[in-house]
Coordinates of C-alpha atoms in Angstrom, one line a residue:
M1 CA -66.8 -119.7 -175.2
S2 CA -67.4 -116.1 -176.5
R3 CA -69.3 -113.5 -174.6
T4 CA -72.1 -113.5 -177.2
K5 CA -72.5 -117.3 -176.8
K6 CA -72.5 -117.1 -173.0
L7 CA -75.2 -114.4 -173.2
R8 CA -77.4 -116.5 -175.5
L9 CA -76.9 -119.6 -173.3
R10 CA -77.9 -117.5 -170.3
V11 CA -81.1 -116.4 -172.1
Y12 CA -82.0 -119.9 -173.1
L13 CA -81.4 -121.3 -169.6
G14 CA -83.4 -118.4 -168.1
M15 CA -86.4 -119.0 -170.4
L16 CA -86.3 -122.8 -169.6
L17 CA -86.1 -122.1 -165.9
A18 CA -89.0 -119.5 -166.1
A19 CA -91.1 -122.0 -168.1
L20 CA -90.5 -124.8 -165.5
I21 CA -91.3 -122.5 -162.6
A22 CA -94.4 -121.2 -164.3
S23 CA -95.6 -124.7 -165.2
L24 CA -95.0 -125.9 -161.6
F25 CA -96.8 -122.8 -160.3
F26 CA -99.9 -123.4 -162.5
C27 CA -100.0 -127.1 -161.9
T28 CA -99.8 -126.4 -158.1
L29 CA -102.7 -124.0 -158.4
Y30 CA -104.7 -126.5 -160.4
H31 CA -104.3 -129.3 -157.9
Y32 CA -104.3 -127.4 -154.6
N33 CA -106.2 -124.2 -155.3
N34 CA -109.1 -125.5 -157.4
K35 CA -112.7 -125.9 -156.3
Y36 CA -113.0 -129.0 -158.5
S37 CA -109.9 -130.8 -157.1
Q38 CA -110.8 -130.2 -153.5
R39 CA -110.9 -133.6 -151.8
T40 CA -114.3 -133.4 -150.1
T41 CA -117.4 -135.5 -150.1
Q42 CA -119.6 -134.6 -153.1
A43 CA -123.2 -135.3 -154.0
I44 CA -124.2 -138.4 -155.9
N45 CA -127.5 -138.3 -157.9
G46 CA -128.5 -135.1 -156.2
L47 CA -127.9 -136.3 -152.6
L48 CA -125.0 -135.2 -150.4
I49 CA -124.7 -137.0 -147.1
L50 CA -122.3 -135.5 -144.6
S51 CA -121.2 -136.9 -141.2
E52 CA -119.7 -135.1 -138.2
E53 CA -116.3 -136.3 -139.3
D54 CA -116.8 -134.8 -142.8
L55 CA -117.7 -131.4 -141.4
S56 CA -114.9 -131.5 -138.9
E57 CA -112.2 -132.3 -141.5
N58 CA -113.7 -129.9 -144.2
P59 CA -115.8 -127.2 -142.7
Y60 CA -116.6 -125.9 -146.2
R61 CA -116.9 -127.6 -149.6
Y62 CA -117.9 -126.5 -153.1
L63 CA -121.1 -128.1 -154.5
W64 CA -120.3 -128.9 -158.1
N65 CA -121.1 -132.6 -158.6
D66 CA -124.4 -134.2 -159.6
W67 CA -127.0 -131.5 -159.2
M68 CA -130.5 -132.5 -160.3
Y69 CA -131.3 -130.2 -163.2
Y70 CA -134.8 -129.6 -164.7
P71 CA -134.3 -127.8 -168.0
G72 CA -136.9 -125.4 -169.4
V73 CA -138.9 -124.8 -166.3
L74 CA -138.9 -122.6 -163.2
L75 CA -140.0 -124.8 -160.3
T76 CA -141.0 -123.9 -156.8
P77 CA -141.1 -125.9 -153.5
E78 CA -144.9 -126.5 -154.2
D79 CA -143.9 -128.6 -157.2
F80 CA -141.9 -130.9 -154.9
S81 CA -144.6 -131.2 -152.2
M82 CA -145.8 -134.5 -153.5
G83 CA -142.3 -135.8 -154.2
S84 CA -140.2 -135.3 -157.3
P85 CA -142.2 -133.5 -160.1
N86 CA -143.1 -135.4 -163.3
R87 CA -140.5 -133.4 -165.3
Y88 CA -137.6 -134.2 -167.5
M89 CA -134.5 -134.2 -165.3
I90 CA -130.8 -134.9 -165.7
Y91 CA -127.8 -134.9 -163.4
T92 CA -125.3 -132.2 -164.2
D93 CA -122.0 -130.9 -162.9
I94 CA -121.5 -127.2 -162.4
D95 CA -118.9 -125.6 -164.7
S96 CA -118.5 -122.7 -167.1
S97 CA -119.7 -124.8 -170.1
N98 CA -123.2 -125.2 -168.7
R99 CA -126.2 -123.8 -170.6
L100 CA -129.8 -123.6 -169.5
S101 CA -131.7 -125.1 -172.4
V102 CA -130.5 -128.7 -172.9
S103 CA -131.9 -130.8 -175.6
N104 CA -129.2 -133.4 -175.4
Q105 CA -125.6 -133.6 -174.2
R106 CA -124.1 -132.1 -177.3
K107 CA -126.4 -129.2 -178.2
Q108 CA -127.2 -126.5 -175.7
A109 CA -128.6 -123.0 -175.8
R110 CA -127.8 -120.2 -173.5
Y111 CA -131.3 -118.6 -173.3
G112 CA -134.1 -120.0 -171.3
S113 CA -134.9 -121.2 -167.8
G114 CA -134.0 -124.1 -165.6
T115 CA -134.1 -125.4 -162.0
Y116 CA -131.3 -126.9 -159.9
A117 CA -132.0 -129.1 -156.9
M118 CA -129.9 -130.9 -154.3
R119 CA -130.6 -132.5 -151.0
I120 CA -128.0 -132.4 -148.2
Q121 CA -128.3 -134.8 -145.2
L122 CA -126.6 -133.4 -142.2
P123 CA -126.1 -134.8 -138.6
D124 CA -129.0 -134.3 -136.4
T125 CA -127.6 -131.4 -134.4
E126 CA -128.9 -127.9 -133.8
K127 CA -126.3 -126.0 -135.8
S128 CA -126.6 -123.3 -138.4
Y129 CA -125.0 -123.6 -141.8
A130 CA -124.4 -121.3 -144.8
I131 CA -124.2 -121.3 -148.6
D132 CA -122.0 -118.7 -150.4
M133 CA -123.7 -118.1 -153.7
P134 CA -121.5 -116.8 -156.6
E135 CA -122.7 -114.9 -159.6
V136 CA -125.5 -116.8 -161.3
F137 CA -126.5 -115.8 -164.8
S138 CA -128.6 -113.9 -164.9
A139 CA -131.6 -114.0 -162.5
Y140 CA -132.7 -116.5 -159.9
R141 CA -134.7 -117.4 -156.8
M142 CA -133.2 -119.6 -154.1
Y143 CA -135.3 -121.8 -151.8
I144 CA -134.1 -123.7 -148.8
N145 CA -136.5 -126.2 -147.1
G146 CA -139.4 -124.6 -148.9
R147 CA -138.6 -121.0 -147.9
L148 CA -137.4 -118.2 -150.3
V149 CA -134.1 -117.1 -148.9
L150 CA -132.5 -115.2 -151.8
S151 CA -133.7 -113.5 -154.9
M152 CA -131.5 -111.9 -157.6
G153 CA -133.3 -110.0 -160.3
N154 CA -136.5 -111.5 -161.6
P155 CA -136.3 -114.9 -163.4
N156 CA -139.9 -114.8 -164.6
P157 CA -139.7 -114.7 -168.4
N158 CA -142.7 -112.4 -168.6
A159 CA -141.1 -109.8 -166.3
Y160 CA -137.4 -110.8 -166.7
R161 CA -134.8 -108.6 -165.1
G162 CA -131.1 -109.7 -165.0
A163 CA -128.9 -108.9 -162.0
T164 CA -125.7 -110.3 -160.5
G165 CA -124.1 -110.4 -157.1
K166 CA -122.5 -112.6 -154.4
R167 CA -124.5 -113.3 -151.3
L168 CA -124.0 -115.5 -148.2
V169 CA -127.1 -117.2 -146.9
T170 CA -127.3 -118.8 -143.4
F171 CA -130.0 -121.3 -142.3
V172 CA -130.8 -124.0 -139.9
P173 CA -131.6 -127.6 -141.2
D174 CA -134.9 -129.4 -140.5
D175 CA -135.2 -131.4 -137.3
D176 CA -133.9 -134.5 -139.1
G177 CA -130.9 -132.6 -140.5
T178 CA -132.3 -132.4 -144.1
V179 CA -131.5 -129.4 -146.3
D180 CA -133.4 -129.1 -149.6
I181 CA -131.9 -126.6 -152.0
L182 CA -133.9 -125.3 -155.0
I183 CA -132.5 -122.7 -157.4
A184 CA -134.8 -121.5 -160.3
V185 CA -132.7 -119.6 -162.9
S186 CA -133.5 -117.7 -166.1
N187 CA -131.1 -116.0 -168.6
Y188 CA -131.9 -113.8 -171.5
T189 CA -129.0 -111.3 -171.5
Y190 CA -125.6 -113.0 -171.1
F191 CA -123.7 -115.7 -173.0
Y192 CA -123.0 -117.5 -169.8
S193 CA -126.2 -119.0 -168.4
G194 CA -127.3 -120.7 -165.3
I195 CA -125.0 -121.7 -162.4
T196 CA -121.5 -121.7 -163.9
Y197 CA -119.5 -121.3 -160.6
P198 CA -120.1 -123.9 -157.8
P199 CA -121.7 -122.6 -154.6
A200 CA -119.8 -123.1 -151.3
F201 CA -121.5 -124.9 -148.4
G202 CA -120.2 -125.0 -144.8
T203 CA -120.3 -123.4 -141.4
P204 CA -120.9 -119.6 -141.3
A205 CA -117.5 -119.1 -139.6
A206 CA -115.6 -121.1 -142.2
L207 CA -117.3 -119.4 -145.2
N208 CA -116.9 -115.9 -143.7
Y209 CA -113.2 -116.6 -143.1
L210 CA -112.9 -117.9 -146.7
R211 CA -114.6 -114.7 -148.0
F212 CA -112.5 -112.4 -145.9
F213 CA -109.2 -114.1 -146.9
C214 CA -110.1 -114.3 -150.7
Q215 CA -111.3 -110.7 -150.9
G216 CA -108.6 -109.4 -148.6
L217 CA -106.0 -111.0 -150.9
R218 CA -107.6 -109.3 -153.9
L219 CA -107.8 -106.0 -152.0
C220 CA -104.1 -106.1 -151.3
G221 CA -103.4 -106.6 -155.0
I222 CA -105.6 -103.6 -155.8
I223 CA -103.9 -101.4 -153.2
L224 CA -100.5 -102.4 -154.6
L225 CA -101.6 -101.4 -158.1
L226 CA -103.1 -98.2 -156.9
V227 CA -99.9 -97.2 -155.1
M228 CA -97.8 -98.0 -158.2
A229 CA -100.2 -95.9 -160.3
L230 CA -100.0 -92.9 -157.9
V231 CA -96.2 -93.0 -157.8
C232 CA -96.0 -93.2 -161.6
L233 CA -98.4 -90.3 -162.0
Y234 CA -96.2 -88.3 -159.6
F235 CA -93.1 -89.0 -161.7
F236 CA -95.0 -88.4 -164.9
R237 CA -95.9 -84.9 -163.8
K238 CA -92.5 -84.3 -162.1
L239 CA -90.2 -85.6 -164.8
H240 CA -92.5 -85.7 -167.9
L241 CA -91.7 -89.4 -168.4
T242 CA -94.3 -90.7 -170.9
N243 CA -93.8 -94.4 -170.0
A244 CA -94.6 -93.6 -166.3
G245 CA -98.0 -92.1 -167.4
W246 CA -98.8 -95.1 -169.6
F247 CA -97.8 -97.5 -166.8
A248 CA -100.1 -95.6 -164.4
L249 CA -103.0 -96.1 -166.9
L250 CA -102.1 -99.8 -167.1
C251 CA -102.4 -100.1 -163.3
L252 CA -105.7 -98.4 -163.3
C253 CA -107.1 -100.7 -166.0
M254 CA -105.9 -103.7 -164.1
I255 CA -107.7 -102.3 -161.0
G256 CA -110.9 -101.9 -163.1
W257 CA -110.6 -105.5 -164.2
M258 CA -109.8 -106.9 -160.7
I259 CA -112.3 -104.9 -158.6
Y260 CA -115.6 -106.5 -159.8
P261 CA -115.6 -109.5 -157.4
L262 CA -115.4 -106.9 -154.5
L263 CA -118.2 -104.9 -156.0
H264 CA -120.4 -108.0 -156.5
I265 CA -120.2 -108.6 -152.7
L266 CA -121.0 -105.0 -151.8
K267 CA -123.9 -104.3 -154.3
I268 CA -126.3 -106.0 -156.6
L269 CA -125.3 -105.0 -160.1
P270 CA -127.0 -105.1 -163.5
I271 CA -125.5 -107.5 -166.2
F272 CA -124.9 -104.6 -168.6
P273 CA -122.7 -102.6 -168.4
T274 CA -121.1 -104.5 -165.5
Y275 CA -119.6 -107.4 -167.4
W276 CA -119.0 -105.3 -170.5
L277 CA -116.8 -103.0 -168.4
E278 CA -115.0 -105.9 -166.8
I279 CA -114.1 -107.4 -170.2
L280 CA -113.2 -104.0 -171.6
F281 CA -110.7 -103.3 -168.7
F282 CA -109.2 -106.8 -169.3
Y283 CA -108.5 -106.3 -172.9
L284 CA -107.3 -102.7 -172.3
T285 CA -104.9 -104.2 -169.9
L286 CA -103.6 -106.6 -172.6
F287 CA -103.4 -103.7 -175.1
L288 CA -101.4 -101.5 -172.7
L289 CA -99.0 -104.4 -171.9
V290 CA -98.3 -104.8 -175.6
F291 CA -97.9 -101.0 -176.0
L292 CA -95.5 -100.7 -173.1
Y293 CA -93.5 -103.8 -174.2
N294 CA -93.0 -102.1 -177.6
R295 CA -91.8 -98.9 -176.0
I296 CA -89.5 -100.4 -173.5
C297 CA -88.0 -103.0 -175.8
G298 CA -87.5 -100.4 -178.6
I299 CA -89.4 -102.5 -181.2
P300 CA -89.1 -101.1 -184.7
K301 CA -91.9 -98.6 -185.4
W302 CA -93.7 -100.5 -188.2
I303 CA -93.8 -103.7 -186.1
A304 CA -94.9 -101.8 -183.0
A305 CA -97.6 -100.0 -185.0
C306 CA -99.0 -103.4 -186.4
S307 CA -99.0 -105.1 -183.0
N308 CA -100.5 -102.1 -181.2
G309 CA -103.1 -101.8 -184.0
F310 CA -104.0 -105.5 -183.7
A311 CA -104.3 -105.4 -179.9
G312 CA -106.3 -102.2 -179.9
G313 CA -108.5 -103.4 -182.8
F314 CA -109.2 -106.7 -181.0
C315 CA -110.1 -104.7 -177.8
I316 CA -112.6 -102.6 -179.7
G317 CA -114.0 -105.7 -181.5
I318 CA -114.5 -107.8 -178.4
S319 CA -116.1 -104.8 -176.7
L320 CA -118.6 -104.5 -179.5
F321 CA -119.1 -108.3 -179.5
Y322 CA -120.0 -108.2 -175.8
L323 CA -122.4 -105.3 -176.3
L324 CA -124.1 -107.2 -179.1
S325 CA -124.0 -110.7 -177.6
P326 CA -127.6 -110.7 -176.5
K327 CA -128.7 -110.6 -180.1
L328 CA -126.1 -113.0 -181.5
P329 CA -126.8 -116.7 -182.2
D330 CA -125.1 -119.4 -180.1
I331 CA -122.8 -120.3 -183.0
A332 CA -121.3 -116.8 -182.9
I333 CA -120.6 -117.2 -179.2
E334 CA -118.8 -120.5 -179.8
W335 CA -116.6 -119.0 -182.6
A336 CA -115.9 -116.0 -180.5
S337 CA -114.5 -118.2 -177.7
V338 CA -112.2 -119.8 -180.3
F339 CA -111.0 -116.3 -181.5
I340 CA -110.4 -115.2 -177.9
A341 CA -108.3 -118.2 -177.1
G342 CA -106.4 -117.7 -180.3
D343 CA -105.8 -114.0 -179.5
K344 CA -104.3 -114.9 -176.1
L345 CA -102.0 -117.5 -177.7
L346 CA -101.0 -115.0 -180.5
L347 CA -100.4 -112.3 -178.0
S348 CA -98.2 -114.4 -175.7
G349 CA -96.2 -115.6 -178.7
Y350 CA -95.6 -112.0 -179.8
L351 CA -94.5 -110.9 -176.4
L352 CA -92.2 -113.9 -176.0
I353 CA -90.6 -113.5 -179.5
S354 CA -90.2 -109.7 -179.3
S355 CA -88.7 -109.7 -175.8
F356 CA -86.4 -112.7 -176.8
L357 CA -85.1 -110.8 -179.8
M358 CA -84.5 -107.6 -177.8
V359 CA -82.9 -109.2 -174.8
R360 CA -79.9 -110.3 -176.9
R361 CA -78.9 -106.6 -177.4
R362 CA -80.3 -105.1 -174.2
T363 CA -79.4 -107.1 -171.1
D364 CA -81.8 -105.1 -168.9
L365 CA -84.9 -106.7 -170.4
H366 CA -84.5 -110.2 -168.9
L367 CA -87.4 -109.7 -166.5
L368 CA -89.7 -108.8 -169.4
L369 CA -88.6 -112.0 -171.2
Y370 CA -89.4 -114.1 -168.1
G371 CA -92.8 -112.3 -167.8
S372 CA -93.6 -113.2 -171.4
T373 CA -92.6 -116.8 -170.7
F374 CA -95.0 -116.9 -167.7
F375 CA -97.8 -115.4 -169.9
A376 CA -97.2 -118.1 -172.6
C377 CA -97.3 -120.9 -170.1
A378 CA -100.5 -119.5 -168.5
C379 CA -102.2 -119.5 -171.9
I380 CA -101.1 -123.1 -172.6
W381 CA -102.0 -124.5 -169.1
D382 CA -105.3 -122.6 -169.3
R383 CA -106.2 -124.7 -172.3
I384 CA -104.9 -127.9 -170.8
F385 CA -106.7 -127.4 -167.5
P386 CA -110.1 -126.1 -168.6
K387 CA -112.0 -127.1 -165.5
Y388 CA -110.4 -124.7 -163.1
D389 CA -112.0 -122.3 -160.6
P390 CA -109.7 -120.8 -158.0
I391 CA -110.4 -121.0 -154.2
F392 CA -107.9 -118.2 -153.3
G393 CA -106.6 -115.5 -155.6
G394 CA -107.4 -115.2 -159.3
W395 CA -107.5 -117.2 -162.5
F396 CA -104.3 -118.1 -164.4
L397 CA -104.4 -114.9 -166.5
E398 CA -105.0 -112.8 -163.4
W399 CA -101.9 -114.2 -161.8
V400 CA -99.8 -113.8 -164.9
C401 CA -101.0 -110.3 -165.7
I402 CA -100.1 -109.2 -162.2
F403 CA -96.6 -110.7 -162.8
L404 CA -96.4 -108.9 -166.1
V405 CA -97.5 -105.6 -164.7
C406 CA -94.9 -106.0 -161.9
S407 CA -92.1 -106.8 -164.4
V408 CA -93.1 -103.9 -166.6
G409 CA -93.3 -101.7 -163.5
I410 CA -89.7 -102.7 -162.5
S411 CA -88.5 -101.8 -166.0
V412 CA -90.4 -98.5 -165.8
W413 CA -89.0 -97.9 -162.3
H414 CA -85.5 -98.3 -163.7
F415 CA -86.3 -95.4 -166.1
L416 CA -87.9 -93.4 -163.3
T417 CA -84.9 -93.7 -161.0
E418 CA -82.6 -92.9 -163.8
G419 CA -84.7 -89.9 -164.8
Y420 CA -84.8 -88.8 -161.2
R421 CA -81.1 -89.1 -160.8
Q422 CA -80.6 -87.2 -164.0
G423 CA -83.0 -84.6 -162.7
L424 CA -81.0 -84.1 -159.5
L425 CA -77.8 -83.9 -161.6
L426 CA -79.4 -81.4 -163.9
E427 CA -80.6 -79.3 -160.9
Q428 CA -77.1 -79.4 -159.4
Q429 CA -75.5 -78.4 -162.7
Y430 CA -78.1 -75.7 -163.1
R431 CA -77.2 -74.2 -159.7
V432 CA -73.4 -74.3 -160.5
T433 CA -74.0 -72.9 -163.9
E434 CA -76.1 -70.1 -162.6
K435 CA -73.4 -69.1 -160.1
Q436 CA -70.7 -69.2 -162.7
L437 CA -72.8 -67.3 -165.2
A438 CA -73.6 -64.6 -162.6
M439 CA -69.9 -64.2 -161.9
Q440 CA -69.1 -64.2 -165.6
T441 CA -71.9 -61.7 -166.3
N442 CA -70.6 -59.4 -163.5
Y443 CA -67.1 -59.6 -164.9
T444 CA -68.3 -58.9 -168.4
Q445 CA -70.2 -55.8 -167.2
Q446 CA -67.1 -54.6 -165.4
L447 CA -65.0 -55.3 -168.5
N448 CA -67.5 -53.4 -170.7
E449 CA -67.4 -50.5 -168.4
Q450 CA -63.6 -50.4 -168.6
V451 CA -63.8 -50.7 -172.4
E452 CA -66.3 -47.8 -172.5
I453 CA -64.0 -45.6 -170.3
R454 CA -61.0 -46.4 -172.5
R455 CA -63.0 -45.7 -175.7
R456 CA -64.0 -42.3 -174.4
F457 CA -60.5 -41.6 -173.3
V458 CA -59.1 -42.5 -176.7
H459 CA -61.8 -40.5 -178.4
D460 CA -61.0 -37.4 -176.3
F461 CA -57.2 -37.9 -176.5
R462 CA -57.3 -37.9 -180.3
H463 CA -58.8 -34.4 -180.2
H464 CA -56.0 -33.3 -177.9
L465 CA -53.5 -34.8 -180.3
R466 CA -55.0 -33.0 -183.3
T467 CA -54.8 -29.7 -181.3
I468 CA -51.1 -30.3 -180.6
H469 CA -50.6 -31.3 -184.2
A470 CA -52.0 -28.0 -185.4
M471 CA -49.8 -26.1 -183.0
A472 CA -46.7 -28.0 -184.2
E473 CA -47.6 -27.2 -187.8
Q474 CA -47.5 -23.5 -187.0
T475 CA -43.9 -23.9 -185.6
E476 CA -43.0 -26.3 -188.4
D477 CA -41.4 -28.7 -186.0
K478 CA -41.1 -31.8 -188.2
A479 CA -39.8 -34.1 -185.4
I480 CA -42.9 -33.4 -183.2
L481 CA -45.2 -33.8 -186.3
Q482 CA -43.7 -37.2 -187.1
Y483 CA -44.0 -38.4 -183.5
L484 CA -47.6 -37.3 -183.3
D485 CA -48.5 -39.1 -186.6
S486 CA -47.0 -42.3 -185.1
I487 CA -49.0 -42.0 -181.9
E488 CA -52.3 -41.4 -183.8
A489 CA -51.6 -44.5 -185.9
Y490 CA -51.0 -46.5 -182.8
I491 CA -54.2 -45.6 -181.0
T492 CA -56.4 -46.1 -184.2
P493 CA -58.3 -49.4 -183.9
S494 CA -56.8 -51.9 -186.3
S495 CA -59.9 -54.2 -186.4
A496 CA -63.6 -54.1 -185.9
A497 CA -65.1 -55.0 -182.6
S498 CA -66.5 -58.5 -182.0
P499 CA -70.0 -58.8 -183.4
T500 CA -73.0 -59.0 -181.0
H501 CA -76.0 -61.2 -181.8
S502 CA -78.3 -60.1 -179.0
S503 CA -78.7 -57.7 -176.0
R504 CA -77.6 -60.5 -173.7
P505 CA -73.9 -60.4 -172.9
A506 CA -73.8 -63.9 -171.6
V507 CA -75.5 -65.3 -174.8
D508 CA -73.1 -63.3 -177.0
A509 CA -70.2 -64.6 -175.0
L510 CA -71.4 -68.2 -175.5
L511 CA -71.9 -67.8 -179.2
A512 CA -68.5 -66.2 -179.5
Y513 CA -67.0 -69.1 -177.7
Y514 CA -68.5 -71.6 -180.2
E515 CA -67.5 -69.4 -183.1
T516 CA -63.9 -69.7 -182.0
L517 CA -64.3 -73.4 -181.1
T518 CA -65.7 -74.4 -184.5
R519 CA -63.0 -72.5 -186.4
T520 CA -60.3 -74.3 -184.4
R521 CA -62.0 -77.7 -185.1
Q522 CA -62.6 -77.0 -188.8
I523 CA -66.4 -76.9 -188.5
T524 CA -68.4 -74.5 -190.7
L525 CA -70.8 -72.6 -188.4
T526 CA -73.6 -70.4 -189.7
L527 CA -75.2 -68.1 -187.2
R528 CA -78.4 -66.2 -187.9
F529 CA -79.4 -65.5 -184.3
A530 CA -81.8 -62.9 -182.9
L531 CA -83.9 -62.5 -179.8
P532 CA -87.2 -60.7 -179.4
D533 CA -87.5 -57.8 -177.0
K534 CA -89.6 -59.8 -174.6
I535 CA -88.8 -63.5 -174.1
P536 CA -89.4 -65.4 -170.9
L537 CA -86.0 -67.1 -170.8
S538 CA -83.3 -66.0 -168.5
D539 CA -79.6 -65.8 -169.4
V540 CA -79.1 -69.1 -167.6
E541 CA -81.9 -70.8 -169.5
L542 CA -80.9 -69.4 -172.9
C543 CA -77.3 -70.6 -172.3
T544 CA -78.6 -74.0 -171.2
I545 CA -80.5 -74.5 -174.4
L546 CA -77.8 -73.1 -176.7
G547 CA -74.9 -74.7 -174.9
N548 CA -76.4 -78.2 -174.8
L549 CA -77.6 -78.1 -178.5
L550 CA -74.3 -76.7 -179.8
E551 CA -72.2 -79.0 -177.7
N552 CA -74.1 -82.1 -179.1
A553 CA -73.7 -80.6 -182.6
V554 CA -70.0 -80.0 -182.3
E555 CA -69.5 -83.5 -180.8
A556 CA -71.4 -85.1 -183.8
C557 CA -69.5 -83.1 -186.4
E558 CA -66.1 -84.1 -184.9
R559 CA -66.8 -87.7 -185.8
L560 CA -66.9 -86.9 -189.5
P561 CA -63.5 -87.5 -191.1
K562 CA -63.7 -84.8 -193.7
P563 CA -63.7 -81.1 -192.6
E564 CA -65.9 -80.0 -195.5
E565 CA -68.6 -82.3 -194.2
R566 CA -68.7 -80.7 -190.8
I567 CA -71.5 -78.1 -190.9
I568 CA -73.6 -76.5 -188.1
S569 CA -76.4 -74.1 -188.8
V570 CA -78.2 -72.0 -186.1
K571 CA -81.3 -70.1 -187.3
T572 CA -83.9 -68.2 -185.4
S573 CA -87.2 -66.5 -186.4
V574 CA -89.2 -64.0 -184.3
T575 CA -93.0 -63.5 -184.6
P576 CA -95.3 -61.5 -182.3
L577 CA -96.2 -64.7 -180.5
L578 CA -93.3 -67.1 -180.9
W579 CA -89.5 -67.4 -180.9
C580 CA -88.3 -70.3 -182.9
M581 CA -84.7 -71.7 -183.2
T582 CA -83.4 -74.6 -185.2
V583 CA -79.9 -76.1 -184.6
E584 CA -79.0 -78.4 -187.5
N585 CA -75.8 -80.4 -187.9
T586 CA -74.3 -83.2 -190.0
F587 CA -73.4 -86.5 -188.3
D588 CA -72.2 -90.0 -189.2
G589 CA -75.7 -91.5 -189.3
V590 CA -75.3 -93.5 -186.1
L591 CA -77.8 -92.8 -183.3
Q592 CA -78.4 -94.4 -179.9
E593 CA -82.0 -94.2 -179.1
Q594 CA -83.1 -94.1 -175.5
E595 CA -86.5 -94.0 -173.6
Q596 CA -89.2 -92.0 -175.3
K597 CA -88.1 -89.9 -178.3
H598 CA -84.7 -88.8 -177.2
F599 CA -81.3 -89.9 -178.5
R600 CA -78.2 -90.4 -176.4
T601 CA -74.9 -88.9 -177.3
R602 CA -71.9 -91.1 -177.3
K603 CA -69.9 -89.5 -174.5
S604 CA -67.2 -91.4 -172.8
D605 CA -69.0 -91.0 -169.4
A606 CA -72.2 -93.0 -169.6
A607 CA -73.6 -91.0 -166.6
Y608 CA -74.1 -88.0 -168.9
H609 CA -75.9 -89.9 -171.8
G610 CA -79.0 -88.0 -172.8
I611 CA -78.8 -85.4 -170.0
G612 CA -78.3 -82.5 -172.5
L613 CA -81.5 -83.0 -174.4
S614 CA -83.4 -83.8 -171.2
S615 CA -82.2 -80.5 -169.8
V616 CA -83.2 -78.6 -172.9
E617 CA -86.7 -80.3 -172.9
H618 CA -87.1 -79.5 -169.2
T619 CA -86.2 -75.9 -169.6
V620 CA -88.4 -75.5 -172.7
K621 CA -91.5 -77.1 -171.1
Q622 CA -91.2 -74.9 -168.1
H623 CA -92.1 -72.0 -170.4
G624 CA -94.9 -73.8 -172.4
G625 CA -92.6 -74.4 -175.3
T626 CA -91.8 -77.5 -177.4
L627 CA -88.6 -79.4 -178.4
D628 CA -88.8 -81.3 -181.7
I629 CA -86.1 -83.6 -182.8
Y630 CA -85.7 -84.9 -186.4
H631 CA -83.0 -86.8 -188.2
M632 CA -82.4 -87.8 -191.7
E633 CA -79.7 -90.0 -193.1
K634 CA -76.8 -87.6 -192.4
T635 CA -78.5 -84.6 -190.8
F636 CA -79.7 -84.0 -187.2
R637 CA -82.1 -81.2 -186.4
A638 CA -83.4 -79.9 -183.1
G639 CA -86.2 -77.3 -183.1
V640 CA -87.1 -75.1 -180.1
T641 CA -90.3 -73.0 -179.9
I642 CA -91.0 -70.6 -177.0
P643 CA -94.1 -68.4 -176.7
S644 CA -93.2 -64.7 -176.4
T645 CA -94.4 -62.7 -173.4
K646 CA -96.8 -59.8 -174.0

């Protein structure tokens, strides 16, 4: 079997294994971490009877089954003083599809009022119990045994005020162990309405432990994301790695999405902009995931632009939809839910296909492929298991987004460590180069001093020869005259001195070296080089920029088979504010693109790939300059701009 076929088989098997693990994970969550699949005694026809054994085996349970529901009215305990009120009532389960105004089982409206009621019969013991109330949309009053124990916002339609929060209420049953729960709810602001998440009932110790564990688990995830964001921000500032900055922003958006359950416990919040911000952070997270996938996988620019535009446009559209949702009809809400589900499936398909195509030529992207597989499975199982509300942790998409963020983070970390390693290598090379250049500069200065001494000596000696020549002419000694003529011809320079391009000996020496090198390798080099009087670059930095750019240009030209095609041009321009230089060379049209906008050379030692351009960019940015790289079909151009000092 060929290496290519083995790689493809490995990719297929990896995807299959990831899909099986993801499916097993989500099925396990559904069956064992689901408020609706918890095996506890539930109410029947609005009555829940619990024994000592029930409470011992399950110290807490979620009340989702068979609530008595009175649509269209806000009832109080006085309405039940003479028994059940003479009102229309149905038995309903608590889930996210609930709506307040119910005309029949098929048609529901989200705006209006309603009252939920349940009676719990407990053992006749003097014990305290608690109810953990989730977010209820969007204002309610809660009565237990005729007493008002909790109020969130104002459900009165004439003075309506929406609010949201999570609260734990403790109470003691009546003497006979009876607990009558009455919750009057109104909603005129949100597209969810009424009680959509089941309340938890149990002992205060069990519910407090449950709260602590759930929110502690969420807090650990937020701290992990915050640490990753801070580390990436450090590397972004230190090494100027753009992907690190984008990943830090992704982590912060993920934190913004995940932190709201904690805020709901700490403080009562308004409906808007609380849930609008939560949704905005969620879709910003999805947008940044697509954006980083495109950058890491090296997706073609037009495909990346289309996918980024679609994800960003959907983020803006859904944000506007949530802002306008109070004024939209119910049919618009239903269609929006269809579009949202379709967007998630489309997004998962794009991530899966793009990472699958890229992993066949880049073996370091397997983790992104498996993350995409998890995301696709999450979207599918989320549609298969619609009645799911987690006890611990988050929803399917929260779990998979954390996995995706971690997989993207590992890929970004690979670039960070590689960039840091290159930075250390560059720093070491810089120190060695600085020492060598200092020694070379010192030697050049000594050599120039010796040349200047010789030039003065020759200049003075020629005057002495002319004096002796005049004296010999007076005595008409032809032998002496002939010998003097031969000496003068010997000491007369036969060729012009080497040209200088600047007032920097080290720079001139480097340019002279490449003039000689290009002649020996049959490369046409055009030099139009000048430096301003005041430029912030040292000799080491100038030689770093010139040396790396000219080395890459010579390396690229050597791959061209015909000498007449090998052309390098170095041009500079000087203005009162800027010094600009362009190094342009021909090449064979083959480029190896790496992270961000750089291109790797094709050196035999892979450890040095891309270091030259990184070194140039690092040096240029230290002085507030820019490095711009362009390429056409057969021409590569690097442009450097440095601000001049005043």
